[in-house]
Structure formats: structure tokens, C-alpha cells
mmCIF file of C-alpha atoms in Angstrom:
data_model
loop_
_atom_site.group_PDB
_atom_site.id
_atom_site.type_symbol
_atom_site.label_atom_id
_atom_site.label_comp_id
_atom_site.label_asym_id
_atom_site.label_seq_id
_atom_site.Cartn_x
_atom_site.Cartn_y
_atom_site.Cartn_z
ATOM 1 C CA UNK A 1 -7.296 9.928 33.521
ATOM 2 C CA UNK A 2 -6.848 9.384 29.652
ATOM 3 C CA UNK A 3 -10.135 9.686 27.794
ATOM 4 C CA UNK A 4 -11.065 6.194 26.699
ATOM 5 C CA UNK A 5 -10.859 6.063 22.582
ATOM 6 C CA UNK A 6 -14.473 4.215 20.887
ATOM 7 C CA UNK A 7 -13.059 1.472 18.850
ATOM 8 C CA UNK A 8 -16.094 0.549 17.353
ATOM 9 C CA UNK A 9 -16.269 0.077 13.696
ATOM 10 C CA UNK A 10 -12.381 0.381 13.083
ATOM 11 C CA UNK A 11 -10.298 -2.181 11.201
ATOM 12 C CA UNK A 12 -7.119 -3.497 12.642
ATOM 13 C CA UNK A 13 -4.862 -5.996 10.150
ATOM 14 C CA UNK A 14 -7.504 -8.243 9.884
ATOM 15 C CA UNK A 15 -9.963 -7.059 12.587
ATOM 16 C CA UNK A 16 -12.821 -5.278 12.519
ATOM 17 C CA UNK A 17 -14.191 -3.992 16.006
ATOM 18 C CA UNK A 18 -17.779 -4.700 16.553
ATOM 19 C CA UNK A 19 -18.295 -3.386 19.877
ATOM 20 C CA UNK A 20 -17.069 -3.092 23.686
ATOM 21 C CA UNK A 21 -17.187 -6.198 25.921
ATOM 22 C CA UNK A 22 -18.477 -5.886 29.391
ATOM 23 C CA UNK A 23 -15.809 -7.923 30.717
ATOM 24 C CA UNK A 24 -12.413 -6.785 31.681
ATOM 25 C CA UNK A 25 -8.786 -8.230 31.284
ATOM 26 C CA UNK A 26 -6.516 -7.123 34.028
ATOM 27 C CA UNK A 27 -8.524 -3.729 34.139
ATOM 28 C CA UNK A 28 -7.966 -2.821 30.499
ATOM 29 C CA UNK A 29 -11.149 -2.598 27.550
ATOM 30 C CA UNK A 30 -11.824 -5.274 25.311
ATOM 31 C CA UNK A 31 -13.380 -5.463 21.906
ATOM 32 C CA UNK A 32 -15.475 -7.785 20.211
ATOM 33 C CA UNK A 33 -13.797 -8.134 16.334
ATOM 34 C CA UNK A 34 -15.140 -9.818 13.591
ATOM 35 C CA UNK A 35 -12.112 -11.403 11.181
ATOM 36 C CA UNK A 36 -11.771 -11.383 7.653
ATOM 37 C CA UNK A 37 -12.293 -15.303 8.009
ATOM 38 C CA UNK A 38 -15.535 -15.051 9.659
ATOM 39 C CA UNK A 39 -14.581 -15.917 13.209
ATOM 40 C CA UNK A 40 -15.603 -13.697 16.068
ATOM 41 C CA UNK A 41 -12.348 -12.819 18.928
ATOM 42 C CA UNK A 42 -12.174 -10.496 22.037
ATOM 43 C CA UNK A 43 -9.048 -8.123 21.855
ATOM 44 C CA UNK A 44 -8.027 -6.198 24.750
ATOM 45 C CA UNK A 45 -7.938 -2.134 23.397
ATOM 46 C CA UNK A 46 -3.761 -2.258 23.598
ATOM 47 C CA UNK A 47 -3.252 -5.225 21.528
ATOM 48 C CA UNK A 48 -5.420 -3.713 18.506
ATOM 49 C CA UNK A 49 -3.716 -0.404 18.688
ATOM 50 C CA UNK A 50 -0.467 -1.553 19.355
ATOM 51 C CA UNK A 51 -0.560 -4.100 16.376
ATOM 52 C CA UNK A 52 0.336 -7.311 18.283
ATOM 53 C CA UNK A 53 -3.312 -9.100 17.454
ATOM 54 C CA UNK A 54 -4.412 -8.230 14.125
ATOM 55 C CA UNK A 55 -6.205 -11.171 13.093
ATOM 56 C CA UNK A 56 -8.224 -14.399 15.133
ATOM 57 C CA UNK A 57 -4.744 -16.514 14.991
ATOM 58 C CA UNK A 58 -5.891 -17.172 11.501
ATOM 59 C CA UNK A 59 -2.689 -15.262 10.051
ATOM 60 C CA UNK A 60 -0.201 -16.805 11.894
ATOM 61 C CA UNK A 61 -1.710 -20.531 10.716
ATOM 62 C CA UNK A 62 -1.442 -19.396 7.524
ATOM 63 C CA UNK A 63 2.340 -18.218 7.936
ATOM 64 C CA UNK A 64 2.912 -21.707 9.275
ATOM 65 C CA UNK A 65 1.058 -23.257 6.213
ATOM 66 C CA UNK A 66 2.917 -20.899 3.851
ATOM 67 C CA UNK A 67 6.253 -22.390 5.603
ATOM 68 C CA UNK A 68 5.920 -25.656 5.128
ATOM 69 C CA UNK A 69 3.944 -26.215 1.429
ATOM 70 C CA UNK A 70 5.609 -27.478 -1.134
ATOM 71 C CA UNK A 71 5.244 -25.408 -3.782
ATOM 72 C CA UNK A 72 8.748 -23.951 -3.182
ATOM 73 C CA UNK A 73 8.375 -20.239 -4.318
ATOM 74 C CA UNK A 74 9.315 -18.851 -0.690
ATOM 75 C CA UNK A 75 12.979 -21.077 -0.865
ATOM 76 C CA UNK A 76 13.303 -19.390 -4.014
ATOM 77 C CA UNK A 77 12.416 -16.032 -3.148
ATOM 78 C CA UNK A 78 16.198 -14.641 -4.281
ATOM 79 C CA UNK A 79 15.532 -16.402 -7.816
ATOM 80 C CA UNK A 80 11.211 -15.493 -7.993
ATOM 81 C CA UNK A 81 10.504 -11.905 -8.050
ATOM 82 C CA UNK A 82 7.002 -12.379 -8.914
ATOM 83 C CA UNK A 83 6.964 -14.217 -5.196
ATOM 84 C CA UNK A 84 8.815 -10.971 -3.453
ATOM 85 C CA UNK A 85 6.245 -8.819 -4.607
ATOM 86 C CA UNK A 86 3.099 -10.960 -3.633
ATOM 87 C CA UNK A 87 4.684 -10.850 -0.117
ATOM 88 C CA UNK A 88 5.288 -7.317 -0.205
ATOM 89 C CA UNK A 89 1.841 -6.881 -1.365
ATOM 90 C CA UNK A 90 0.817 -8.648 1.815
ATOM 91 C CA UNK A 91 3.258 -7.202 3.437
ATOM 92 C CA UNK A 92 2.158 -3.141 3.102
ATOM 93 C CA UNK A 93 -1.603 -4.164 3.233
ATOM 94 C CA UNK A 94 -1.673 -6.591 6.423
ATOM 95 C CA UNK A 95 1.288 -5.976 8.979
ATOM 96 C CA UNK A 96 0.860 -2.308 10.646
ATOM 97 C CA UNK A 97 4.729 -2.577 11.359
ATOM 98 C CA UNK A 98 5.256 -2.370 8.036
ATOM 99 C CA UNK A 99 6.705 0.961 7.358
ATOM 100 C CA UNK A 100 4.200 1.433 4.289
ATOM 101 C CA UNK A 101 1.144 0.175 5.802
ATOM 102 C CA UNK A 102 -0.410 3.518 6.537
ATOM 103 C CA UNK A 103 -0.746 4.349 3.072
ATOM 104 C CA UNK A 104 -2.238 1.063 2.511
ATOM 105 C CA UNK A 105 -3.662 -1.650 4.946
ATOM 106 C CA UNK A 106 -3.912 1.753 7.696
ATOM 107 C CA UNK A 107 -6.528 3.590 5.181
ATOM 108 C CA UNK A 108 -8.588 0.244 4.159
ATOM 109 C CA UNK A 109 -6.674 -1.351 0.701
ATOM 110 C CA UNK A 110 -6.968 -5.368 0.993
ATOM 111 C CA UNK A 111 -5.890 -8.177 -0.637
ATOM 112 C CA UNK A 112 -8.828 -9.757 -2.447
ATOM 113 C CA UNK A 113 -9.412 -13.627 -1.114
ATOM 114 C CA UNK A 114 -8.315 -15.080 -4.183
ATOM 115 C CA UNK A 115 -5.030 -13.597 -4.069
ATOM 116 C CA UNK A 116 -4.153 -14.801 -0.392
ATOM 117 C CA UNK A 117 -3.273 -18.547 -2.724
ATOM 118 C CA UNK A 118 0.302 -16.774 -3.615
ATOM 119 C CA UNK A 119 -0.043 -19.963 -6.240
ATOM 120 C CA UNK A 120 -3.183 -18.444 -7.884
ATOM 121 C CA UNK A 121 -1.745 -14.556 -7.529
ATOM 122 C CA UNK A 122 1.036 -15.949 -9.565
ATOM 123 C CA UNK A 123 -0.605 -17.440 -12.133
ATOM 124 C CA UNK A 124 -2.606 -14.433 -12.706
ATOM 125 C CA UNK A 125 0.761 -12.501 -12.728
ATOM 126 C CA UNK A 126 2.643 -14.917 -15.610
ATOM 127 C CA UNK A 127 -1.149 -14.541 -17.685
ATOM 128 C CA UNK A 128 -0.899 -10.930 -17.073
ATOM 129 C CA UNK A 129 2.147 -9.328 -18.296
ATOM 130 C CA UNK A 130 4.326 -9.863 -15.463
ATOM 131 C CA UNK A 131 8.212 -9.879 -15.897
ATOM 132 C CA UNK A 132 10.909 -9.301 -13.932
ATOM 133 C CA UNK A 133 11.709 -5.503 -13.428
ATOM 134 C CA UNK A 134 8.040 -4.612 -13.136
ATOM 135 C CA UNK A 135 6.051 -3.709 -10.064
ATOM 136 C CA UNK A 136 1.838 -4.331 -9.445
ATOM 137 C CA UNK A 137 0.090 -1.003 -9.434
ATOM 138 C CA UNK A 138 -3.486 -0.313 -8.616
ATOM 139 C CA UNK A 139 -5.497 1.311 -11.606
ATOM 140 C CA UNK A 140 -7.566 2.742 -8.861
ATOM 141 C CA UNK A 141 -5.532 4.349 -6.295
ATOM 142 C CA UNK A 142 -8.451 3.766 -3.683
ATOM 143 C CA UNK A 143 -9.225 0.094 -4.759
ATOM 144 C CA UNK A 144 -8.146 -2.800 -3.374
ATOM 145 C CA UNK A 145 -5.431 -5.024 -4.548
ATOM 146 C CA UNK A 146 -7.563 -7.863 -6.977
ATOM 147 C CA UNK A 147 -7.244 -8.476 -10.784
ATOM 148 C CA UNK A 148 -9.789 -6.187 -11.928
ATOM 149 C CA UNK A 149 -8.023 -3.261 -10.558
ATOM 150 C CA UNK A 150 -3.847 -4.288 -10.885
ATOM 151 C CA UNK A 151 -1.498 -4.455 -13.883
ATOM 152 C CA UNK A 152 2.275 -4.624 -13.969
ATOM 153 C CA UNK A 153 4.130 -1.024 -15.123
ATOM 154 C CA UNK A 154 7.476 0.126 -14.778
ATOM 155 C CA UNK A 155 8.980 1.370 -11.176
ATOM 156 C CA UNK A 156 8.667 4.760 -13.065
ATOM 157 C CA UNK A 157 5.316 4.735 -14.042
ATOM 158 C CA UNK A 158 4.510 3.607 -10.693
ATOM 159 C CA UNK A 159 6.017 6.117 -8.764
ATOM 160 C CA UNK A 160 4.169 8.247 -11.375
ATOM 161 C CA UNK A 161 0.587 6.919 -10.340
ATOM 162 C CA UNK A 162 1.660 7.706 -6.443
ATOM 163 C CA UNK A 163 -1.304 9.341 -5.188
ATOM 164 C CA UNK A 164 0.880 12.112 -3.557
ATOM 165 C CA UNK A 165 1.941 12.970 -7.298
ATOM 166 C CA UNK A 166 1.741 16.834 -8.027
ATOM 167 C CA UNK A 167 -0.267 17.057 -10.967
ATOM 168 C CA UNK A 168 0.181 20.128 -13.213
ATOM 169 C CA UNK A 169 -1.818 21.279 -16.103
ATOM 170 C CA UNK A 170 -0.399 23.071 -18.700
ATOM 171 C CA UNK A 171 -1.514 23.639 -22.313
ATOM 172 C CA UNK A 172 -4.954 21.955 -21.590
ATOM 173 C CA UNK A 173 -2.348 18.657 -20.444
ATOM 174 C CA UNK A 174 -2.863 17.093 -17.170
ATOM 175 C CA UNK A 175 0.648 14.935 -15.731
ATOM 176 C CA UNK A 176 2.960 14.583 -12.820
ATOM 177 C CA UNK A 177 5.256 17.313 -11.875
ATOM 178 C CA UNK A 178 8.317 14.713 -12.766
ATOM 179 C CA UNK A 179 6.938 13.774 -16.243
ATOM 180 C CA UNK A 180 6.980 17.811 -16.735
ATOM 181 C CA UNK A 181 10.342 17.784 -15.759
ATOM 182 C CA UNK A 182 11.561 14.958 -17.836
ATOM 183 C CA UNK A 183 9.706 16.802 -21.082
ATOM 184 C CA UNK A 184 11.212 20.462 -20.374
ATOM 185 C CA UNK A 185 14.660 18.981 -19.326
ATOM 186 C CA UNK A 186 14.152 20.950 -16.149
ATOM 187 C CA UNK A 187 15.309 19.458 -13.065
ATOM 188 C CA UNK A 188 12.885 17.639 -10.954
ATOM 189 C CA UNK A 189 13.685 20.079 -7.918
ATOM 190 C CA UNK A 190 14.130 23.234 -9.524
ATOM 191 C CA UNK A 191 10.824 23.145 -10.960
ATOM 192 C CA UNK A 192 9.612 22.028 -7.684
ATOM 193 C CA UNK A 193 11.104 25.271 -6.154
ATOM 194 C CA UNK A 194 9.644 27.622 -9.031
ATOM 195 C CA UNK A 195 6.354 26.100 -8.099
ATOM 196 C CA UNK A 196 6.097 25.242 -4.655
ATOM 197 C CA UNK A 197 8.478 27.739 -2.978
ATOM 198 C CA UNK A 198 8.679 31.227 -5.440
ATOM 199 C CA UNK A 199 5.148 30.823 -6.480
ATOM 200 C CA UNK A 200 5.668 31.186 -10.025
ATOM 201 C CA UNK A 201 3.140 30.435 -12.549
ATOM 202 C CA UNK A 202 2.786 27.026 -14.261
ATOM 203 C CA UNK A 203 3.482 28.932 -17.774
ATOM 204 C CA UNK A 204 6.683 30.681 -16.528
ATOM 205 C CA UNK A 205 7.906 27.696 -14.235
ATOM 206 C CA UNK A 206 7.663 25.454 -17.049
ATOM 207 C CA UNK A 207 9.324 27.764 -20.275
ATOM 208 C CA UNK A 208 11.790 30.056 -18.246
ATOM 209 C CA UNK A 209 15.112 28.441 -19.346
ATOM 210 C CA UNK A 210 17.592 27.321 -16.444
ATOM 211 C CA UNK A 211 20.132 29.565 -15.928
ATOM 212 C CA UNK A 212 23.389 28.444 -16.539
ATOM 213 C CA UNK A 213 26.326 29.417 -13.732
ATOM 214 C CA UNK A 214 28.921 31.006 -15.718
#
């Protein structure tokens, strides 16, 4: 018999599980969750870890809210960037099907309240050096998605601020591995290799010149 897993303090989507029930639902463990929204909800074990209930129903109303307002930005998604990425923000942070949300709703980053308006996340965005071509990145890689913590960079300085960069210091400079590479005009995966894989020093790996097949 499969040793039953404690639950208890864990966050799901939008849940956070209190403690075990004493009652049963068809012979499996249920949870008593506290939502983001206040209410209180008891989740059988296999719909928190499976990610079918990850909020009170609280989510879903708002998906059928977001549906049917009128301010328009989800019919032009195609045309409103700024829209596409407040979804995707949601996205990553609040659906654990989401193929990014273990680096981001699965270790604890939220949306802040304010931003769940996708009306008021876009104003901030237009008052905040938004434009299309730019993605939201989190000054703090371990903070939470609200305005005190995001800006709008490049899709190269983003990937830059990835907290699985390799950082390399050289010369009393600290960067990522692929800045390093785009200042020596080595490439990206041969100084990986010199580094990670031959074990070479970061003063030879980075001033050894490539050399060239003849």
C-alpha cells in the first residue's frame, strides 16, 4: 500500500492546503484549502495533485467573466501583444499544465491582485515602457510578478536574467556565459564545452583563439 503523501501547507494553482478532512470521498483523502479569494473548499488528494481543481471555482468564473467583457483586448489578441503576454503571465504562474509552470506558479511566483484586472496590468504596461517586441521580466528572479518588481527588456536580455544563466567572472566582471560569448566572438557552445566539458580555466576558455579548420 502506497505511503499516503501530507499535503498540508502546499499550494496548488490557487490552493493552499490547510489540513486533512476526516471525511472520505469514495475512499480517497481530502484536504481542507484555503483560496487566494478567501473562500475555504475540500479537495480530494488526486484532484490537487493531478491539477484538475486548483482554485474554489473562482478561476473558472473569472474565465467566463474575462469571455464575455467588453473591453475587447482578448478578440484582439492577434493585433494586442501587450494582452498575449498578460495571459501568458497568467498562464506560467496559475495553470500547472502549463509547460512552464514549474519554474514559476510550481515554486510559489504569483500574480499580484491588482494585476488579475488585465485592464489595469495594461495600463501599467503602456505607462511603463511597454512596446511591442518586448517581454515582462522580474527584477527579482524570486519575486512575484507586481509593478515594483517587473519592467519590459528585450527577449535577449531576458533570456539573459534566466535564473539557470551560467554566470562567469572574469577580470573582476560578473555576466552570463552568452554575453561572454557575444564579447569574445566565441561561439556560445564551444565555450560551453571549454568550460563545462574539458574543464578549462575561465582565463584560457575565454582568450584561447578558435581554431580555424584548414
Amino acid at each position: 500500500m502506497p505511503k499516503k503523501i501530507d499535503l498540508t501547507g502546499r499550494r496548488f494553482g490557487r490552493l493552499v492546503v490547510l489540513y486533512e478532512c476526516d471525511e472520505r470521498k469514495n475512499g480517497k483523502v481530502v484536504w481542507h484549502c484555503r483560496c487566494d479569494c478567501e473562500n475555504e473548499v475540500n479537495v480530494r488528494s488526486g484532484d490537487l495533485t493531478s491539477g484538475h481543481t486548483t482554485s474554489c471555482g473562482c478561476y473558472n468564473r473569472e474565465r467566463v467573466v474575462e469571455a464575455n467583457t467588453t473591453h475587447g483586448m482578448s478578440r484582439q489578441e492577434k493585433t494586442y501583444p501587450v494582452y498575449v503576454a498578460w495571459k501568458s503571465m497568467f498562464w506560467r504562474c496559475e495553470n500547472p499544465n502549463n509547460k512552464w509552470y514549474k519554474d514559476y506558479g510550481g515554486r510559489g511566483i504569483t500574480v499580484c491582485d491588482e494585476w488579475r484586472n488585465p485592464v489595469v496590468f495594461i495600463d501599467w504596461a503602456l505607462a511603463n515602457g511597454w512596446r511591442k517586441g518586448l517581454s515582462i521580466d522580474r527584477i527579482d528572479n524570486n519575486g512575484n510578478y507586481k509593478p515594483d518588481n517587473c519592467h519590459w527588456v528585450t527577449r535577449k536580455e531576458n533570456n539573459r536574467n534566466k535564473r539557470n544563466n551560467h554566470l562567469i567572472t572574469f577580470n573582476g566582471k560578473t555576466q552570463p556565459m552568452s554575453q561572454w560569448a557575444e564579447e569574445t566572438g566565441i561561439n556560445y557552445s564551444v565555450l560551453r564545452d571549454r568550460i563545462c566539458q574539458l574543464r578549462w580555466s575561465i582565463e584560457r576558455a575565454l582568450t584561447e583563439p578558435v581554431r580555424r579548420r584548414a
